Coordinates of C-alpha atoms and ligand atoms in Angstrom, one line a residue:
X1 CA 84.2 102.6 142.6
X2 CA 83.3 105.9 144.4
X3 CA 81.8 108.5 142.6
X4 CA 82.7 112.0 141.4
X5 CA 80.7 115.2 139.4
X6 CA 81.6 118.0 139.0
X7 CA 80.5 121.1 135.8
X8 CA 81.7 123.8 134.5
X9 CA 79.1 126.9 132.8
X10 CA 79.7 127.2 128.6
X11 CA 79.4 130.8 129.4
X12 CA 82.6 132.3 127.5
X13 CA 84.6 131.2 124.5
X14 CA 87.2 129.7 126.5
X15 CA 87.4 128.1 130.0
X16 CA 90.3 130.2 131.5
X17 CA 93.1 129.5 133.9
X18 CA 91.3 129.2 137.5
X19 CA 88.9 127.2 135.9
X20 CA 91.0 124.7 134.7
X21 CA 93.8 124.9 138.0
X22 CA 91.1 125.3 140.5
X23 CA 88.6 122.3 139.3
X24 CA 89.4 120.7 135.4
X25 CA 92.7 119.5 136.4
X26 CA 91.4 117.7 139.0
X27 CA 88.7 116.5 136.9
X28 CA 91.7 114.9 134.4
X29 CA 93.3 112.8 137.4
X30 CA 90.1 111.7 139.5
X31 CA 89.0 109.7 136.6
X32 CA 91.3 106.9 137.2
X33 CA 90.0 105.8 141.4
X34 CA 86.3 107.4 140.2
X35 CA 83.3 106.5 138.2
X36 CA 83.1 110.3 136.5
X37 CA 80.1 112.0 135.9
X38 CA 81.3 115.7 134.3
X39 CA 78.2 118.2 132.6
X40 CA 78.0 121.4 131.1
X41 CA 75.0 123.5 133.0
X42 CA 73.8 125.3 130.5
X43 CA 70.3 125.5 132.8
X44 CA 72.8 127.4 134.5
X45 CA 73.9 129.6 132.0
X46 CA 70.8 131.1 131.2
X47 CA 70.5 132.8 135.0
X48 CA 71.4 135.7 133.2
X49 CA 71.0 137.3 130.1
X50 CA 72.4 135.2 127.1
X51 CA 72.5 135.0 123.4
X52 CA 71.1 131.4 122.2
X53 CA 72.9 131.6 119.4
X54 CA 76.1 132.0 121.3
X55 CA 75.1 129.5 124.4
X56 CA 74.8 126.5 121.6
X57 CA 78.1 127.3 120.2
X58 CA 79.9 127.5 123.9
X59 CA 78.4 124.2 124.8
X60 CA 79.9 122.9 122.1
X61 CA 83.1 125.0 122.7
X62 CA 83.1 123.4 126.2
X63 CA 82.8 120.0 125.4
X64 CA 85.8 120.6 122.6
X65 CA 88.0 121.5 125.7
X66 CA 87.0 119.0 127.6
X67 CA 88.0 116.0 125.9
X68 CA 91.3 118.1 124.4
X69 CA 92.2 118.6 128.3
X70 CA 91.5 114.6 129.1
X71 CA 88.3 113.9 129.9
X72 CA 87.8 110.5 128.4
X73 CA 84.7 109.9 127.2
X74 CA 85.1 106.3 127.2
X75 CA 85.9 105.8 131.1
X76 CA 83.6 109.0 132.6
X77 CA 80.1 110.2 131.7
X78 CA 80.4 113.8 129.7
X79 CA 77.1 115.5 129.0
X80 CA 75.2 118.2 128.5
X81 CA 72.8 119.3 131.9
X82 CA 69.7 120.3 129.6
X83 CA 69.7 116.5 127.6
X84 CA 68.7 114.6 131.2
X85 CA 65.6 116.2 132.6
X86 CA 65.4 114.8 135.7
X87 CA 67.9 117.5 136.8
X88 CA 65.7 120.6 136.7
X89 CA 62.8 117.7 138.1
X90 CA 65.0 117.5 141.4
X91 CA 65.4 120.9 141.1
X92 CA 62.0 121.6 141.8
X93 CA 61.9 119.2 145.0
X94 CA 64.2 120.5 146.1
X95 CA 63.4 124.3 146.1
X96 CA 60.4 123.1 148.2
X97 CA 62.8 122.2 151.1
X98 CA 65.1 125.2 150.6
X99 CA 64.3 128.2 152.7
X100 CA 63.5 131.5 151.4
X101 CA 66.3 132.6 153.8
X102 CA 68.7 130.2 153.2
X103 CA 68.9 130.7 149.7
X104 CA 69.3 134.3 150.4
X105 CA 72.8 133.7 152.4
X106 CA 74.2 132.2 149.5
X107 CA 77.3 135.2 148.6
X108 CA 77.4 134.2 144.7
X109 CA 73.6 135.3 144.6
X110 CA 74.3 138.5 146.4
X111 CA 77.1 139.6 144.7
X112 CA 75.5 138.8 141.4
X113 CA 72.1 140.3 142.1
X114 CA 73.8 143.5 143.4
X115 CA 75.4 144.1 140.3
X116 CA 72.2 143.6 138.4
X117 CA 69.7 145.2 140.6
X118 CA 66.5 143.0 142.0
X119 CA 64.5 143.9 138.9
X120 CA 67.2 142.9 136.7
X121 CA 68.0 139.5 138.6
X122 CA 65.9 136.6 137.9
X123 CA 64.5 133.9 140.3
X124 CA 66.4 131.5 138.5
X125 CA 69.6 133.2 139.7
X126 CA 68.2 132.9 143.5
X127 CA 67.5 129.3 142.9
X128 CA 70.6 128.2 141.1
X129 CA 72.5 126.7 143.9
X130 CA 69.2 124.4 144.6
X131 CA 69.9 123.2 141.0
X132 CA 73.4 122.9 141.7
X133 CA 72.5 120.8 145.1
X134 CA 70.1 118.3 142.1
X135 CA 73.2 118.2 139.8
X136 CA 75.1 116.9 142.6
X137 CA 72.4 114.5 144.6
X138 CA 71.3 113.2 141.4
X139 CA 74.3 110.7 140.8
X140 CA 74.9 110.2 144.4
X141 CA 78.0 111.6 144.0
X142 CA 80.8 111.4 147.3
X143 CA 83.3 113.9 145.7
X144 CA 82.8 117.1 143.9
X145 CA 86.0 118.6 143.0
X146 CA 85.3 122.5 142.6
X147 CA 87.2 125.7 143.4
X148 CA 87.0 127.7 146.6
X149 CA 84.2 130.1 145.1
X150 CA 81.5 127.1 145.2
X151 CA 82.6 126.2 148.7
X152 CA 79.1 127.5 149.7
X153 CA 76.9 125.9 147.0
X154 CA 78.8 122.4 148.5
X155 CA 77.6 123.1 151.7
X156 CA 73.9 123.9 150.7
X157 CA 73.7 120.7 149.2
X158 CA 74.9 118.6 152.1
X159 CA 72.2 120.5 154.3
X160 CA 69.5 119.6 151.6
X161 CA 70.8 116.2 151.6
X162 CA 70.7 115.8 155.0
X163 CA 67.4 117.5 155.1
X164 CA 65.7 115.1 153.0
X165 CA 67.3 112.1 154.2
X166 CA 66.0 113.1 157.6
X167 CA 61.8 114.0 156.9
X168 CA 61.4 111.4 153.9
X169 CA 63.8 108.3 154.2
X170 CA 67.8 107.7 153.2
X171 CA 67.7 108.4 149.3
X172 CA 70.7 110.8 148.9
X173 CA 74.4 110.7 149.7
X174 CA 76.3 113.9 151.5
X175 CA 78.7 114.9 149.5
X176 CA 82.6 116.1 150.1
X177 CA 83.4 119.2 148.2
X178 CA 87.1 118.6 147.0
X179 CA 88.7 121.8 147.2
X180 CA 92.9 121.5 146.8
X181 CA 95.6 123.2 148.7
X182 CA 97.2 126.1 146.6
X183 CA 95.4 125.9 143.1
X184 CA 91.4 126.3 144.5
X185 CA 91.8 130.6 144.1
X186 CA 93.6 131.5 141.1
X187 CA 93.7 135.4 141.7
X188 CA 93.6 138.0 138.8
X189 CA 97.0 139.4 137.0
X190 CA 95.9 142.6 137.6
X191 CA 94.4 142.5 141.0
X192 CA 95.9 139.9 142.9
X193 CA 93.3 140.3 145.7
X194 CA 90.5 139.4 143.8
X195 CA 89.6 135.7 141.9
X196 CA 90.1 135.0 138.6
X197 CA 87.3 135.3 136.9
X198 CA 85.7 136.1 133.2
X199 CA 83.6 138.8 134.9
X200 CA 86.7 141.0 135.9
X201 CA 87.2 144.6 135.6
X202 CA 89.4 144.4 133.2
X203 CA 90.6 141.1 130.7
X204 CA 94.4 142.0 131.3
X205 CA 93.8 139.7 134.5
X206 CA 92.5 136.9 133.1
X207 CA 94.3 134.2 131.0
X208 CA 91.9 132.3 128.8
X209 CA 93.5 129.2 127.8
X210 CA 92.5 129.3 124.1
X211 CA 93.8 132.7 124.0
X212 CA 96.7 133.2 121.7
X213 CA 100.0 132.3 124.0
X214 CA 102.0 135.6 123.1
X215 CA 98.6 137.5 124.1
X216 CA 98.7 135.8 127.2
X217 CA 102.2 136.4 127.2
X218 CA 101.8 139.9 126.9
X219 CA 99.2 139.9 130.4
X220 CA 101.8 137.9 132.2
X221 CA 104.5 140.3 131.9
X222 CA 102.1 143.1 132.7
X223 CA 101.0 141.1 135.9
X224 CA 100.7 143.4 138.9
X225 CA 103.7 142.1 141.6
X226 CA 105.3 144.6 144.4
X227 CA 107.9 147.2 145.0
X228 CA 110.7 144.5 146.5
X229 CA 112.6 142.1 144.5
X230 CA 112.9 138.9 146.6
X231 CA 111.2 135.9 145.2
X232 CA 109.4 134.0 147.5
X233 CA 105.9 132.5 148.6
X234 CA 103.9 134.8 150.6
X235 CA 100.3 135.5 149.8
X236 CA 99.5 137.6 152.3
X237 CA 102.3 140.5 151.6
X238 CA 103.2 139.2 148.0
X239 CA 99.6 138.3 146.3
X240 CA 101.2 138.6 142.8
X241 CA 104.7 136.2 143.0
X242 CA 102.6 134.3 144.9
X243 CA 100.1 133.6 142.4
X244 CA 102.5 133.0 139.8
X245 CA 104.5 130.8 141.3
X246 CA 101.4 128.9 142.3
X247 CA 100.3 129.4 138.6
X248 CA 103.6 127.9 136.6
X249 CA 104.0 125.4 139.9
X250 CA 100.9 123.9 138.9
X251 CA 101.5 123.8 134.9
X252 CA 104.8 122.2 135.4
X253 CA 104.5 119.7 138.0
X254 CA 107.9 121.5 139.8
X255 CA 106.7 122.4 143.8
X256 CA 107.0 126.0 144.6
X257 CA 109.8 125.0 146.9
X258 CA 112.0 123.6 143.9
X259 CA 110.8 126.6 141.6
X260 CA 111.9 129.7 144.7
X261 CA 115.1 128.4 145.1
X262 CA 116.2 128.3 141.1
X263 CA 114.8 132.0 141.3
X264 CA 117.7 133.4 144.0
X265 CA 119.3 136.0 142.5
X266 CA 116.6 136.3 139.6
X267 CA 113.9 139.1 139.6
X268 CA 110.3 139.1 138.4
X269 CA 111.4 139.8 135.1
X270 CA 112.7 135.6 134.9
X271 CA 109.5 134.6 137.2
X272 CA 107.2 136.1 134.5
X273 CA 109.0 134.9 131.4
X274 CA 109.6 131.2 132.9
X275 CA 105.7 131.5 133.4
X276 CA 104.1 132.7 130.0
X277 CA 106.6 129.8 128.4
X278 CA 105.0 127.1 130.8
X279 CA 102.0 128.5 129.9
X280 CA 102.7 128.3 126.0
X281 CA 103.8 124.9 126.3
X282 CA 100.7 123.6 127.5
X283 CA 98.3 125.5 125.5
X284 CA 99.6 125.5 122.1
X285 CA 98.7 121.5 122.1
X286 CA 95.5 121.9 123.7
X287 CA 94.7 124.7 121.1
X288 CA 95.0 122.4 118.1
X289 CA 93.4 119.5 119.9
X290 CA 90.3 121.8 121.0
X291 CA 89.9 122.8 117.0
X292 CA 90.5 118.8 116.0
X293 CA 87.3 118.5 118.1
X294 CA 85.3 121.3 116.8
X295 CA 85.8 120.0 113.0
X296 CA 84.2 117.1 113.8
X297 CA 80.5 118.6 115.1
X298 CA 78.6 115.2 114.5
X299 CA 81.0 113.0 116.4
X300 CA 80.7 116.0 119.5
X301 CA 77.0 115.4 119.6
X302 CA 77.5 111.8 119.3
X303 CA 79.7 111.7 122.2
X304 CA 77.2 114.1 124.4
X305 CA 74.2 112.3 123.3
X306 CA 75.7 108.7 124.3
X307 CA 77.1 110.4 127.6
X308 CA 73.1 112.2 128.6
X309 CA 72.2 108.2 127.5
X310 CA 74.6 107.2 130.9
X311 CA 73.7 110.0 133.0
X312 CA 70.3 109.2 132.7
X313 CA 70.2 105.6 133.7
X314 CA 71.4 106.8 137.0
X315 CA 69.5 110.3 137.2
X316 CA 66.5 108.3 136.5
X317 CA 66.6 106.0 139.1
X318 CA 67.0 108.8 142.1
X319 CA 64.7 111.0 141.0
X320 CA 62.0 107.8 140.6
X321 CA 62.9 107.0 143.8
X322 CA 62.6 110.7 145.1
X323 CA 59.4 111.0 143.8
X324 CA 58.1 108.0 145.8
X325 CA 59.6 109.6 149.0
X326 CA 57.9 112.6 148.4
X327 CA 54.3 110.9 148.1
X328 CA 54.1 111.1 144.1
X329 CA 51.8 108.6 142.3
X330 CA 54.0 105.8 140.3
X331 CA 55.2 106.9 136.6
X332 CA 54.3 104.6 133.8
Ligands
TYM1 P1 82.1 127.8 136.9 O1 81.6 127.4 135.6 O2 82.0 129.3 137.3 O3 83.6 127.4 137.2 C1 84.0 126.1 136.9 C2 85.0 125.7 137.9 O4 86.1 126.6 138.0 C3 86.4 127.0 139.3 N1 87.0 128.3 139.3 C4 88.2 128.6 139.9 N2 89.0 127.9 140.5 C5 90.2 128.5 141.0 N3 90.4 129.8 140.8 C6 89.6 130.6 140.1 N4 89.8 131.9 139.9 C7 88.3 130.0 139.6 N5 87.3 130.5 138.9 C8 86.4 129.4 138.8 C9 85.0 126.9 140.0 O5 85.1 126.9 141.4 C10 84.4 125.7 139.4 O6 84.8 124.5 140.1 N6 78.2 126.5 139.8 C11 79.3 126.0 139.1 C12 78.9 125.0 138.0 C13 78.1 123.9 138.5 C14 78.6 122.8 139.3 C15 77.5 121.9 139.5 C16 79.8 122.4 139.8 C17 76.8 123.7 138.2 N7 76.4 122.5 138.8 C18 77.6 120.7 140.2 C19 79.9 121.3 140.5 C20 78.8 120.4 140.7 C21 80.0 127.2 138.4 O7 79.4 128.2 138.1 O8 81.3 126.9 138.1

């Protein structure tokens, strides 16, 4: 079988709505034609300031949603980025092929370091994306199914791949981002221009999924649309519909299409109630299956311990036979 990998940061309480229409719902279905390799990069959550305390408890947080959104621990590999080594090992070969340059282009870094200042930013921020392109090459994965905003960090690690396959001998496979139509942007409730995203100016734009539902409720109603009344799909002049059609499309399984025409002679008002009750409906389960998980902290570790087990049977083998490529002596 083909294989996929894909992660997803423990950096907030909750994984929030773009994160799980742009990438975890894709994650649920790809397990059946896949052999699934899923993580939590917490290497990559300490790019920037964090509270240890609080990154062990959102690793376990993020492995709680996980399973309570599908992942099956039994048919794909779930673990935890800093319990197989060999990733940040990679890491490091693969900064020595990266170019000062080309890591610079990368518009996640920039944006990032901008806000934080170039003292403030660390050079683990600039090299992230490599680690991201070791996360990916390690498990010779073909499919990575991300949202839009790591469109870049895909294509930094096919040009590594390629690199390396070209000075030192075939060892890794290019992989395909898998980026879906509609669902890859999920744009903030109150600034439909912009992504969703936990870093937003304001949290009355962003839906986090083990939010209370009437809170969420409450940001949904409040969501920023226009000044006519006409439902219909139209990013470009009507960013805010759009979205949440695309938003309760995507939580109920009904196409836009089918969801426009039951809204003629409706106004927002119905669009944003029909939404927040979708919305309800799928998160009060996953709410009490996320705190089933959490109750149970030895059988969470037993699960990510077995999966790191899994991933590094494969890790292991690449990066042994990187290492070779690259002219190190044999490991005992
Ligand atoms: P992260 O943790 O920021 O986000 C997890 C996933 O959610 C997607 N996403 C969105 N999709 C649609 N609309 C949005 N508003 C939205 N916001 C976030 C992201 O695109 C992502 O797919 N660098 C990665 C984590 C990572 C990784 C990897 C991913 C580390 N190593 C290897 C794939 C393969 C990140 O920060 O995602």
């Amino acid at each position: 079988r083909p294989r996929v990998l894909s992660g997803i940061q423990p950096t907030s309480d909750s994984f929030h709505l773009g994160n799980f229409l742009g990438a975890l719902q894709q994650w649920v279905g790809l397990q059946d034609e896949f052999d699934a390799y899923y993580f939590i990069p917490d290497l990559h959550a300490i790019t920037v300031p964090h509270v240890p305390k609080e990154l062990r408890a959102r690793t376990l947080r993020s492995a709680a949603q996980l399973l309570a959104i599908g992942i099956d621990p039994e048919r794909s590999v779930l673990f935890v980025q800093s319990q197989v080594p060999e990733h940040a090992e990679l890491s490091w070969v693969l900064n020595c092929i990266t170019g000062f340059g080309e890591a610079g282009r990368m518009t996640q870094f920039k944006d990032k370091s901008a806000k934080q200042g170039s003292e403030h930013a660390t050079v683990g921020l600039f090299t992230y994306p490599v680690l991201m392109a070791a996360d990916i090459l390690l498990y010779r994965a073909q499919r990575v199914p991300v949202g839009e905003d790591q469109r870049q960090h895909l294509e930094l690690t096919r040009d590594l791949a390629q690199r390396f396959n070209k000075r030192f001998g075939k060892s890794f496979v290019v992989p395909e981002p898998h980026i879906v139509k509609g669902t890859s942007k999920i744009y903030d409730l109150q600034d439909p221009t912009a992504k969703m995203s936990k870093s937003a100016a304001t949290p009355a734009g962003l839906i986090n999924l083990l939010d209370d539902p009437k809170v969420s409720a409450k940001k949904i109603k409040s969501a920023v649309t226009d000044n006519e009344r006409e439902i219909r799909y139209d990013p470009e002049n009507k960013a805010g519909v759009s979205n949440l059609l695309t938003i309760q499309s995507a939580l109920s399984g009904r196409s836009i299409d089918e969801l426009v025409a039951g809204y003629e002679g409706k106004g927002y008002g119905d669009l944003k109630n029909d939404t927040a009750e979708v919305l309800a409906e799928f998160v009060t389960p996953l709410r009490a299956k996320v705190d089933e998980f959490l109750g149970d902290e030895a059988e969470l570790l037993r699960i990510l311990s077995n999966g790191a087990d899994r991933a590094r049977e494969v890790a292991s083998r690449t990066l042994a036979q990187v290492y070779d490529k690259v002219g190190f002596l044999p490991r005992k």
